[in-house]
């Protein structure tokens, strides 16, 4: 029978055959058979992959209506009429059941139609078979008839007789419309039983019924039986589907179980078996075309219920193919075992050559599974390594296995030849031993142990008692079913489902019957290798899986519906919320817009008011102490109104402003000035109020000027306080350039202007420059402008004082003095205040102080006026006369020049080359210029002073001389006062000696002089002590060579106000007298804390510092740098030496490591740091390198000291500007 | 400067009746039914608020017209009238503006209140939904193993939507207390997505992203220095007049909610100036 079947089978279906017989009937020549009545060439092929290569070569495939048809190329194509086509179609409709049909028919070969249904079935089968034979006709036409002794065609011979009596009645007329086939819906199909009983079922039912009848129960009708079987089938389908679904959940990281690769190309996709979920590459399993609908692996297709075992290895699971003798083998095994090959290299089946495997290979012991004599093993490809392993074991273990596919195109078409390399774990290439992920080229199957492990299980046969296979089975979903008893393939139907099934059926003793039926059904399924009894459901399994979700649970879907509704609601609400949020934002914006609108309208209607208001605000800001914010409290100062007729304050100004009483900035300014002048008038100069008023006047002026300019540029109508109809042309205020500023700075350019105008212009420029971006030019010009402004203000004041307002001016001067004194230091203040002036506590009573009294002041101012007006004044000529030395001329010119265009001094400041003559002049000459900017000017000077500290080093000499001159001029030879307080020291303040004369001058000369006095004081600040010291020295030792002395004493006799002037020539003398070329010139006096080159006998000049021997014993700070205190014995030594030589000696402190002291005469000292060349010379003076080195280090030390001192001075500086601004 | 009266958008929200009936039939949960009852009033309340706002707007516009005429009078007569008259005129303008501002404030207040109303409903719905979904999940677990196996299958289907979950979660539960800004605003707003999504994740084929991934409303209000819609954690500026109000944590360099008052960079600057 089997043979017969085989012969009857088309060659194309060889692969489908389950038969164990030889499947190689093709190629045989069979006798020519008559063509079947309906020779359809188009042979339906159940699946594509069933053709061998040779067959494929001879076939033409036609894809019609989603079905594949193969036409043998050798067959002639007959013309087929439509009728024939229809007949074919009918047959094909029934030919849906290829695979199982054969088994069925095989199982029941001699079936007789017992009932109508069975007959129907029979006819189906027969037609099917007839088709088969037809197919065989052309494909296997050469089949040897001798091989198939039994009759070829089971086809019944048609027997017919002609009925004469029957005349064909006229067929009922066809309806006009077409008949339409309406597929039954799922529900309809569910209602009716699709199952048809076969004779087995009938027999069984008969038996059961007999039993039942004998038991006294009603028999069960065949219809009920069919219905129940049908239900059981359905349940099993659902069950298996859910199982399959759960399996297919891991699709993403699936890998081909042949090559263990998960690479998935379009041309080589990974296919999944629809039943066992086996994953294979198209190429690896020989599936050149992806079939439509479901695809089953060979296993599931041909041995669906029985797990197959590989003949070549002991492992189960994985991709199998049948061998030519009907057994099964892994595709991998077939690939790797050399003797085995595939008959068709495209479809990779069947496996051939198993018999060719030499016995030696069979006997190899796999060193991985340690099993001998089960399957064929391969050996490590490493020469001299004989380790053997099963292919699948190796895959499991993740050994290195590499296949390089080589496509060879030969005469027969493309063939695969592959180069295979497999190594045992000892010989796997380095780096791939355990991690096989580095496979870039080829199919590298190394290191995929886990994958391999997942793919295979040991067949239970292979390990009869070693391990319980269950342990392994647990992990592997797909193999669980396979390796377990075949029953498992038939899905178990849970009992509650069973109950559900039989609810609708009325059968007596239902449970018992159901039990039996179920068992019968199970057995029947098993007998059919687990194939479903209803084909439709089986074939639709795939479609069901994807398309239909699952039988919708009503409750669930309703709930989902509901949820969807709520979510929709939620979305709507969210949208509403967004909308409201937008509305909220819009309302806020509207509110903002309203405010802006109001502001805009206000600006439109009352621009002047706005400007005035902002100006007033600024003014109020300037009044930090809130002195002017409220009206003067008359209760506190009842006499206020006696002095002030029109009180004014900021709050009443504001009230006026809001009442539209001001029309222009000028009105506001008037009130502002009134307020300030009130304050100035009522409060005495010493009071904080007075000072605050002055300050406010200054800063307020700037504010008002700015407001003026704004009003101008805006173009306000003073009468209405509204904008002018025409836009005013820009004044170009902000367009002026440095040239304008510079030209204005030149006094000649503004000669035609009155002082007031000059002042105004300068202030404007100052504002303008200040508003510019900061740059070097800006700060410089600001400074120049300020200086100029101060000069002019000075002039103004002077002229005022000339006009008989001396009193006030002097007062102001006093006031400034006090103010400055506060800023500077205590002693100065005390010295400068009129009260203490007469007898400053620091002065020694022995010294007759002829300090000018306040009363002396009035005569002075004119003098001073002469001084400052310099050039044109007789004072100048006088000065010249005074200056007996040459250079006086230049000095006075210089004086004037510096005062008015102080640029030169700037340059000097910038350049390091400082001529002793010029350096001192800027600070000193600049001093008198400052008259207006009280506090600021003072600080300003200070700043300048600090900036020039380096220069001052040089200037010190002159300064000292100056002060000395003054002192002399005053006939004052004050001994050094008691040591100043520490604060005074840290901010080296001029000792009373120099300050007191200057203060006298100050007061006597009024405002003019005070500023002048300030300057020297500040400038000298640093060497203040020196001055004192020098004086003291001079006084005590009566310095022999002091030509200043000659001139100086004269000065006081002439006029007491003079000394300040007298200093100038002297200074010049000193300056001119001293030169680099004459370093040891004794004329240049050294002041304490000066750095000098000290020349000791037998040693080169060495860096040292002049120290005041009379310095306080508790030490002193020079700009914050502590100065060592000379030890007592040193002082004594000095006294002795001075006495011995009768010459003045300076105490110097060397910058050596030990800081040694020495007393040296003036001619041994040379100022240091004045000139680089001099310094360098000194540095080179030493003859020995060691000495030179020591001098160098000492010089460095000195420089460091100097730097420190300077930095500290600068530190003072840096904080000054903040006050200043 | 005439400004168009801002158009008022009236939101009429009416849940579809058929659906509502359907849902009621379901009787899925009492809370949901209650919810429907409560939300019934929402449209009317919204309507009322918006009409009120509209009223205020018209009045504001009237006032603006008055102001304009006053301003014109002032400018034309400025040369002739006395300072007192001027003052009176200006004062009148000012007063009008004051009233305008009051109306504006009222409008803002109303908008905030409306927002709070809608927000309150949304919050309630969210909690109800979360409960509902939890219930559903329970039901599913209870149901037969047939269902459970099939839901197993569904899990794999859910894999796709999972990516969508990463999608921006834009809902924010912010400014729930915006309507009462004076009584201590809550500082940090969390997007409410966590609570909301969690229950949905496993539920059938309804993806959580369905709700959250609403089409981006082009009109969605933007916040923060970056002018983006709100997402993630937001922080509100403690300056009630802040023009931006809400900021993304990342944009202002925050990772956690700061203690005490927090001001946005702009407001901080402003405050420094003062």
mmCIF file of N, CA and C in Angstrom, chain B residues 185-273:
data_model
loop_
_atom_site.group_PDB
_atom_site.id
_atom_site.type_symbol
_atom_site.label_atom_id
_atom_site.label_comp_id
_atom_site.label_asym_id
_atom_site.label_seq_id
_atom_site.Cartn_x
_atom_site.Cartn_y
_atom_site.Cartn_z
ATOM 1 N N UNK B 185 0.829 79.713 47.482
ATOM 2 C CA UNK B 185 0.742 78.830 46.341
ATOM 3 C C UNK B 185 1.607 77.617 46.593
ATOM 4 N N UNK B 186 1.192 76.588 46.002
ATOM 5 C CA UNK B 186 2.064 75.415 46.063
ATOM 6 C C UNK B 186 3.221 75.681 45.122
ATOM 7 N N UNK B 187 4.316 75.240 45.511
ATOM 8 C CA UNK B 187 5.488 75.643 44.761
ATOM 9 C C UNK B 187 5.743 74.800 43.535
ATOM 10 N N UNK B 188 5.757 73.519 43.773
ATOM 11 C CA UNK B 188 6.177 72.667 42.683
ATOM 12 C C UNK B 188 4.996 71.912 42.140
ATOM 13 N N UNK B 189 4.887 71.969 40.870
ATOM 14 C CA UNK B 189 3.826 71.223 40.227
ATOM 15 C C UNK B 189 4.419 69.995 39.611
ATOM 16 N N UNK B 190 3.781 68.913 39.910
ATOM 17 C CA UNK B 190 4.216 67.674 39.281
ATOM 18 C C UNK B 190 3.259 67.368 38.165
ATOM 19 N N UNK B 191 3.787 66.849 37.131
ATOM 20 C CA UNK B 191 2.835 66.358 36.161
ATOM 21 C C UNK B 191 2.195 65.151 36.787
ATOM 22 N N UNK B 192 0.938 65.000 36.490
ATOM 23 C CA UNK B 192 0.242 63.946 37.194
ATOM 24 C C UNK B 192 0.339 62.644 36.464
ATOM 25 N N UNK B 193 1.103 62.600 35.440
ATOM 26 C CA UNK B 193 1.124 61.401 34.622
ATOM 27 C C UNK B 193 1.434 60.128 35.375
ATOM 28 N N UNK B 194 2.374 60.133 36.302
ATOM 29 C CA UNK B 194 2.702 58.862 36.925
ATOM 30 C C UNK B 194 1.479 58.131 37.444
ATOM 31 N N UNK B 195 0.732 58.787 38.242
ATOM 32 C CA UNK B 195 -0.422 58.145 38.833
ATOM 33 C C UNK B 195 -1.409 57.732 37.764
ATOM 34 N N UNK B 196 -1.413 58.514 36.739
ATOM 35 C CA UNK B 196 -2.431 58.306 35.747
ATOM 36 C C UNK B 196 -2.088 57.171 34.806
ATOM 37 N N UNK B 197 -0.836 57.103 34.428
ATOM 38 C CA UNK B 197 -0.467 56.110 33.450
ATOM 39 C C UNK B 197 -0.363 54.742 34.076
ATOM 40 N N UNK B 198 0.120 54.691 35.257
ATOM 41 C CA UNK B 198 0.458 53.407 35.828
ATOM 42 C C UNK B 198 -0.651 52.366 35.667
ATOM 43 N N UNK B 199 -1.861 52.712 36.001
ATOM 44 C CA UNK B 199 -2.887 51.690 35.919
ATOM 45 C C UNK B 199 -3.192 51.284 34.488
ATOM 46 N N UNK B 200 -3.004 52.168 33.572
ATOM 47 C CA UNK B 200 -3.420 51.883 32.214
ATOM 48 C C UNK B 200 -2.460 50.963 31.499
ATOM 49 N N UNK B 201 -1.269 50.914 31.970
ATOM 50 C CA UNK B 201 -0.236 50.253 31.190
ATOM 51 C C UNK B 201 -0.671 48.870 30.739
ATOM 52 N N UNK B 202 -1.218 48.135 31.627
ATOM 53 C CA UNK B 202 -1.481 46.748 31.310
ATOM 54 C C UNK B 202 -2.876 46.530 30.777
ATOM 55 N N UNK B 203 -3.553 47.549 30.570
ATOM 56 C CA UNK B 203 -4.936 47.328 30.242
ATOM 57 C C UNK B 203 -5.149 47.179 28.755
ATOM 58 N N UNK B 204 -5.471 45.959 28.398
ATOM 59 C CA UNK B 204 -5.936 45.639 27.068
ATOM 60 C C UNK B 204 -5.202 46.402 25.983
ATOM 61 N N UNK B 205 -5.967 46.852 25.023
ATOM 62 C CA UNK B 205 -5.326 47.506 23.908
ATOM 63 C C UNK B 205 -5.437 49.013 24.020
ATOM 64 N N UNK B 206 -5.950 49.474 25.120
ATOM 65 C CA UNK B 206 -6.055 50.927 25.272
ATOM 66 C C UNK B 206 -4.732 51.423 25.813
ATOM 67 N N UNK B 207 -4.080 52.184 25.063
ATOM 68 C CA UNK B 207 -2.754 52.609 25.475
ATOM 69 C C UNK B 207 -2.850 53.842 26.338
ATOM 70 N N UNK B 208 -2.005 53.896 27.296
ATOM 71 C CA UNK B 208 -2.032 55.071 28.147
ATOM 72 C C UNK B 208 -1.726 56.310 27.340
ATOM 73 N N UNK B 209 -0.962 56.104 26.305
ATOM 74 C CA UNK B 209 -0.571 57.273 25.536
ATOM 75 C C UNK B 209 -1.756 57.862 24.806
ATOM 76 N N UNK B 210 -2.805 57.080 24.701
ATOM 77 C CA UNK B 210 -3.968 57.625 24.007
ATOM 78 C C UNK B 210 -4.431 58.913 24.648
ATOM 79 N N UNK B 211 -4.425 58.885 25.951
ATOM 80 C CA UNK B 211 -4.916 60.051 26.658
ATOM 81 C C UNK B 211 -3.860 61.146 26.657
ATOM 82 N N UNK B 212 -2.651 60.720 26.927
ATOM 83 C CA UNK B 212 -1.617 61.729 27.140
ATOM 84 C C UNK B 212 -1.084 62.270 25.839
ATOM 85 N N UNK B 213 -1.165 61.448 24.845
ATOM 86 C CA UNK B 213 -0.629 61.916 23.582
ATOM 87 C C UNK B 213 -1.694 62.563 22.744
ATOM 88 N N UNK B 214 -2.395 63.434 23.355
ATOM 89 C CA UNK B 214 -3.373 64.151 22.572
ATOM 90 C C UNK B 214 -2.618 64.950 21.521
ATOM 91 N N UNK B 215 -3.281 65.214 20.448
ATOM 92 C CA UNK B 215 -2.626 66.071 19.466
ATOM 93 C C UNK B 215 -2.202 67.364 20.156
ATOM 94 N N UNK B 216 -1.009 67.784 19.850
ATOM 95 C CA UNK B 216 -0.512 68.974 20.523
ATOM 96 C C UNK B 216 -1.343 70.166 20.087
ATOM 97 N N UNK B 217 -1.914 70.792 21.051
ATOM 98 C CA UNK B 217 -2.725 71.965 20.761
ATOM 99 C C UNK B 217 -1.801 73.111 20.400
ATOM 100 N N UNK B 218 -1.951 73.637 19.213
ATOM 101 C CA UNK B 218 -1.037 74.726 18.840
ATOM 102 C C UNK B 218 -1.212 75.946 19.739
ATOM 103 N N UNK B 219 -2.355 76.014 20.382
ATOM 104 C CA UNK B 219 -2.596 77.178 21.231
ATOM 105 C C UNK B 219 -2.228 76.921 22.679
ATOM 106 N N UNK B 220 -1.634 75.798 22.909
ATOM 107 C CA UNK B 220 -1.335 75.481 24.289
ATOM 108 C C UNK B 220 -0.451 76.567 24.875
ATOM 109 N N UNK B 221 -0.786 76.989 26.062
ATOM 110 C CA UNK B 221 0.002 78.072 26.632
ATOM 111 C C UNK B 221 1.444 77.638 26.853
ATOM 112 N N UNK B 222 2.308 78.573 26.665
ATOM 113 C CA UNK B 222 3.720 78.278 26.873
ATOM 114 C C UNK B 222 4.180 78.967 28.135
ATOM 115 N N UNK B 223 5.198 78.410 28.705
ATOM 116 C CA UNK B 223 5.733 78.935 29.955
ATOM 117 C C UNK B 223 7.240 78.998 29.873
ATOM 118 N N UNK B 224 7.780 79.427 30.944
ATOM 119 C CA UNK B 224 9.221 79.306 31.177
ATOM 120 C C UNK B 224 10.008 80.246 30.265
ATOM 121 N N UNK B 225 11.282 80.311 30.556
ATOM 122 C CA UNK B 225 12.168 81.149 29.755
ATOM 123 C C UNK B 225 12.279 80.602 28.348
ATOM 124 N N UNK B 226 12.006 79.319 28.226
ATOM 125 C CA UNK B 226 12.203 78.684 26.922
ATOM 126 C C UNK B 226 10.954 78.784 26.062
ATOM 127 N N UNK B 227 9.887 79.289 26.604
ATOM 128 C CA UNK B 227 8.624 79.430 25.868
ATOM 129 C C UNK B 227 8.153 78.115 25.317
ATOM 130 N N UNK B 228 8.174 77.109 26.148
ATOM 131 C CA UNK B 228 7.674 75.816 25.731
ATOM 132 C C UNK B 228 6.432 75.502 26.559
ATOM 133 N N UNK B 229 5.715 74.524 26.061
ATOM 134 C CA UNK B 229 4.571 74.086 26.845
ATOM 135 C C UNK B 229 5.095 73.407 28.098
ATOM 136 N N UNK B 230 4.208 73.191 29.012
ATOM 137 C CA UNK B 230 4.665 72.650 30.275
ATOM 138 C C UNK B 230 4.861 71.149 30.144
ATOM 139 N N UNK B 231 5.857 70.692 30.829
ATOM 140 C CA UNK B 231 6.093 69.253 30.902
ATOM 141 C C UNK B 231 6.956 69.015 32.125
ATOM 142 N N UNK B 232 6.933 67.825 32.574
ATOM 143 C CA UNK B 232 7.764 67.474 33.705
ATOM 144 C C UNK B 232 7.426 68.300 34.921
ATOM 145 N N UNK B 233 8.397 68.510 35.744
ATOM 146 C CA UNK B 233 8.174 69.268 36.951
ATOM 147 C C UNK B 233 8.306 70.753 36.642
ATOM 148 N N UNK B 234 7.408 71.499 37.205
ATOM 149 C CA UNK B 234 7.434 72.926 36.974
ATOM 150 C C UNK B 234 7.508 73.620 38.333
ATOM 151 N N UNK B 235 8.062 74.796 38.311
ATOM 152 C CA UNK B 235 8.108 75.553 39.553
ATOM 153 C C UNK B 235 7.506 76.919 39.288
ATOM 154 N N UNK B 236 6.754 77.390 40.247
ATOM 155 C CA UNK B 236 6.113 78.679 40.072
ATOM 156 C C UNK B 236 6.916 79.780 40.759
ATOM 157 N N UNK B 237 7.035 80.893 40.081
ATOM 158 C CA UNK B 237 7.733 82.025 40.675
ATOM 159 C C UNK B 237 6.869 82.585 41.798
ATOM 160 N N UNK B 238 7.518 82.967 42.872
ATOM 161 C CA UNK B 238 6.754 83.462 44.007
ATOM 162 C C UNK B 238 6.362 84.923 43.864
ATOM 163 N N UNK B 239 6.805 85.503 42.782
ATOM 164 C CA UNK B 239 6.368 86.859 42.508
ATOM 165 C C UNK B 239 5.016 86.772 41.800
ATOM 166 N N UNK B 240 4.010 87.328 42.464
ATOM 167 C CA UNK B 240 2.664 87.158 41.899
ATOM 168 C C UNK B 240 2.510 87.893 40.584
ATOM 169 N N UNK B 241 3.371 88.880 40.367
ATOM 170 C CA UNK B 241 3.260 89.634 39.128
ATOM 171 C C UNK B 241 4.187 89.113 38.054
ATOM 172 N N UNK B 242 4.784 87.986 38.328
ATOM 173 C CA UNK B 242 5.729 87.444 37.351
ATOM 174 C C UNK B 242 4.994 87.219 36.040
ATOM 175 N N UNK B 243 5.636 87.607 34.974
ATOM 176 C CA UNK B 243 4.958 87.507 33.686
ATOM 177 C C UNK B 243 4.990 86.086 33.152
ATOM 178 N N UNK B 244 5.873 85.291 33.654
ATOM 179 C CA UNK B 244 6.002 83.936 33.105
ATOM 180 C C UNK B 244 5.332 82.912 34.009
ATOM 181 N N UNK B 245 5.522 83.086 35.270
ATOM 182 C CA UNK B 245 4.870 82.276 36.294
ATOM 183 C C UNK B 245 5.483 80.891 36.485
ATOM 184 N N UNK B 246 5.536 80.131 35.412
ATOM 185 C CA UNK B 246 5.945 78.723 35.592
ATOM 186 C C UNK B 246 7.207 78.439 34.826
ATOM 187 N N UNK B 247 8.033 77.616 35.444
ATOM 188 C CA UNK B 247 9.334 77.330 34.843
ATOM 189 C C UNK B 247 9.618 75.845 34.925
ATOM 190 N N UNK B 248 10.244 75.356 33.888
ATOM 191 C CA UNK B 248 10.719 73.970 33.935
ATOM 192 C C UNK B 248 11.910 73.903 34.877
ATOM 193 N N UNK B 249 11.942 72.833 35.585
ATOM 194 C CA UNK B 249 13.064 72.679 36.515
ATOM 195 C C UNK B 249 14.390 72.843 35.792
ATOM 196 N N UNK B 250 14.499 72.166 34.663
ATOM 197 C CA UNK B 250 15.790 72.151 33.985
ATOM 198 C C UNK B 250 16.177 73.548 33.515
ATOM 199 N N UNK B 251 15.187 74.324 33.094
ATOM 200 C CA UNK B 251 15.487 75.623 32.511
ATOM 201 C C UNK B 251 16.015 76.605 33.547
ATOM 202 N N UNK B 252 15.659 76.392 34.786
ATOM 203 C CA UNK B 252 16.152 77.290 35.815
ATOM 204 C C UNK B 252 17.194 76.588 36.677
ATOM 205 N N UNK B 253 17.662 75.462 36.156
ATOM 206 C CA UNK B 253 18.768 74.793 36.827
ATOM 207 C C UNK B 253 18.396 74.184 38.158
ATOM 208 N N UNK B 254 17.204 73.658 38.227
ATOM 209 C CA UNK B 254 16.806 73.016 39.471
ATOM 210 C C UNK B 254 16.695 71.514 39.246
ATOM 211 N N UNK B 255 16.963 70.794 40.266
ATOM 212 C CA UNK B 255 16.673 69.364 40.188
ATOM 213 C C UNK B 255 15.658 68.980 41.251
ATOM 214 N N UNK B 256 15.730 69.692 42.342
ATOM 215 C CA UNK B 256 14.746 69.414 43.381
ATOM 216 C C UNK B 256 14.042 70.708 43.739
ATOM 217 N N UNK B 257 12.972 70.541 44.397
ATOM 218 C CA UNK B 257 12.193 71.708 44.785
ATOM 219 C C UNK B 257 12.959 72.488 45.847
ATOM 220 N N UNK B 258 13.178 73.776 45.600
ATOM 221 C CA UNK B 258 13.934 74.561 46.577
ATOM 222 C C UNK B 258 13.086 74.883 47.804
ATOM 223 N N UNK B 259 13.791 75.112 48.881
ATOM 224 C CA UNK B 259 13.072 75.481 50.095
ATOM 225 C C UNK B 259 12.754 76.968 50.070
ATOM 226 N N UNK B 260 11.732 77.323 50.762
ATOM 227 C CA UNK B 260 11.393 78.724 50.905
ATOM 228 C C UNK B 260 10.940 79.317 49.590
ATOM 229 N N UNK B 261 11.011 80.630 49.540
ATOM 230 C CA UNK B 261 10.513 81.310 48.361
ATOM 231 C C UNK B 261 11.487 81.128 47.223
ATOM 232 N N UNK B 262 10.912 81.059 46.078
ATOM 233 C CA UNK B 262 11.767 80.955 44.905
ATOM 234 C C UNK B 262 11.310 82.002 43.902
ATOM 235 N N UNK B 263 12.267 82.708 43.365
ATOM 236 C CA UNK B 263 11.948 83.699 42.348
ATOM 237 C C UNK B 263 12.674 83.342 41.074
ATOM 238 N N UNK B 264 12.022 83.628 39.981
ATOM 239 C CA UNK B 264 12.628 83.297 38.709
ATOM 240 C C UNK B 264 13.781 84.264 38.461
ATOM 241 N N UNK B 265 14.655 83.915 37.527
ATOM 242 C CA UNK B 265 15.816 84.776 37.283
ATOM 243 C C UNK B 265 15.427 86.228 37.012
ATOM 244 N N UNK B 266 14.366 86.403 36.256
ATOM 245 C CA UNK B 266 13.970 87.786 35.923
ATOM 246 C C UNK B 266 13.532 88.543 37.170
ATOM 247 N N UNK B 267 12.693 87.889 37.930
ATOM 248 C CA UNK B 267 12.180 88.558 39.122
ATOM 249 C C UNK B 267 13.309 88.791 40.120
ATOM 250 N N UNK B 268 14.251 87.876 40.157
ATOM 251 C CA UNK B 268 15.377 88.078 41.051
ATOM 252 C C UNK B 268 16.106 89.353 40.678
ATOM 253 N N UNK B 269 16.277 89.527 39.397
ATOM 254 C CA UNK B 269 16.960 90.743 38.946
ATOM 255 C C UNK B 269 16.161 91.970 39.338
ATOM 256 N N UNK B 270 14.889 91.880 39.067
ATOM 257 C CA UNK B 270 14.041 93.025 39.383
ATOM 258 C C UNK B 270 14.147 93.378 40.856
ATOM 259 N N UNK B 271 14.104 92.340 41.639
ATOM 260 C CA UNK B 271 14.135 92.582 43.079
ATOM 261 C C UNK B 271 15.460 93.178 43.498
ATOM 262 N N UNK B 272 16.496 92.742 42.843
ATOM 263 C CA UNK B 272 17.813 93.287 43.178
ATOM 264 C C UNK B 272 17.837 94.777 42.882
ATOM 265 N N UNK B 273 17.250 95.118 41.770
ATOM 266 C CA UNK B 273 17.237 96.531 41.388
ATOM 267 C C UNK B 273 16.587 97.361 42.480
#
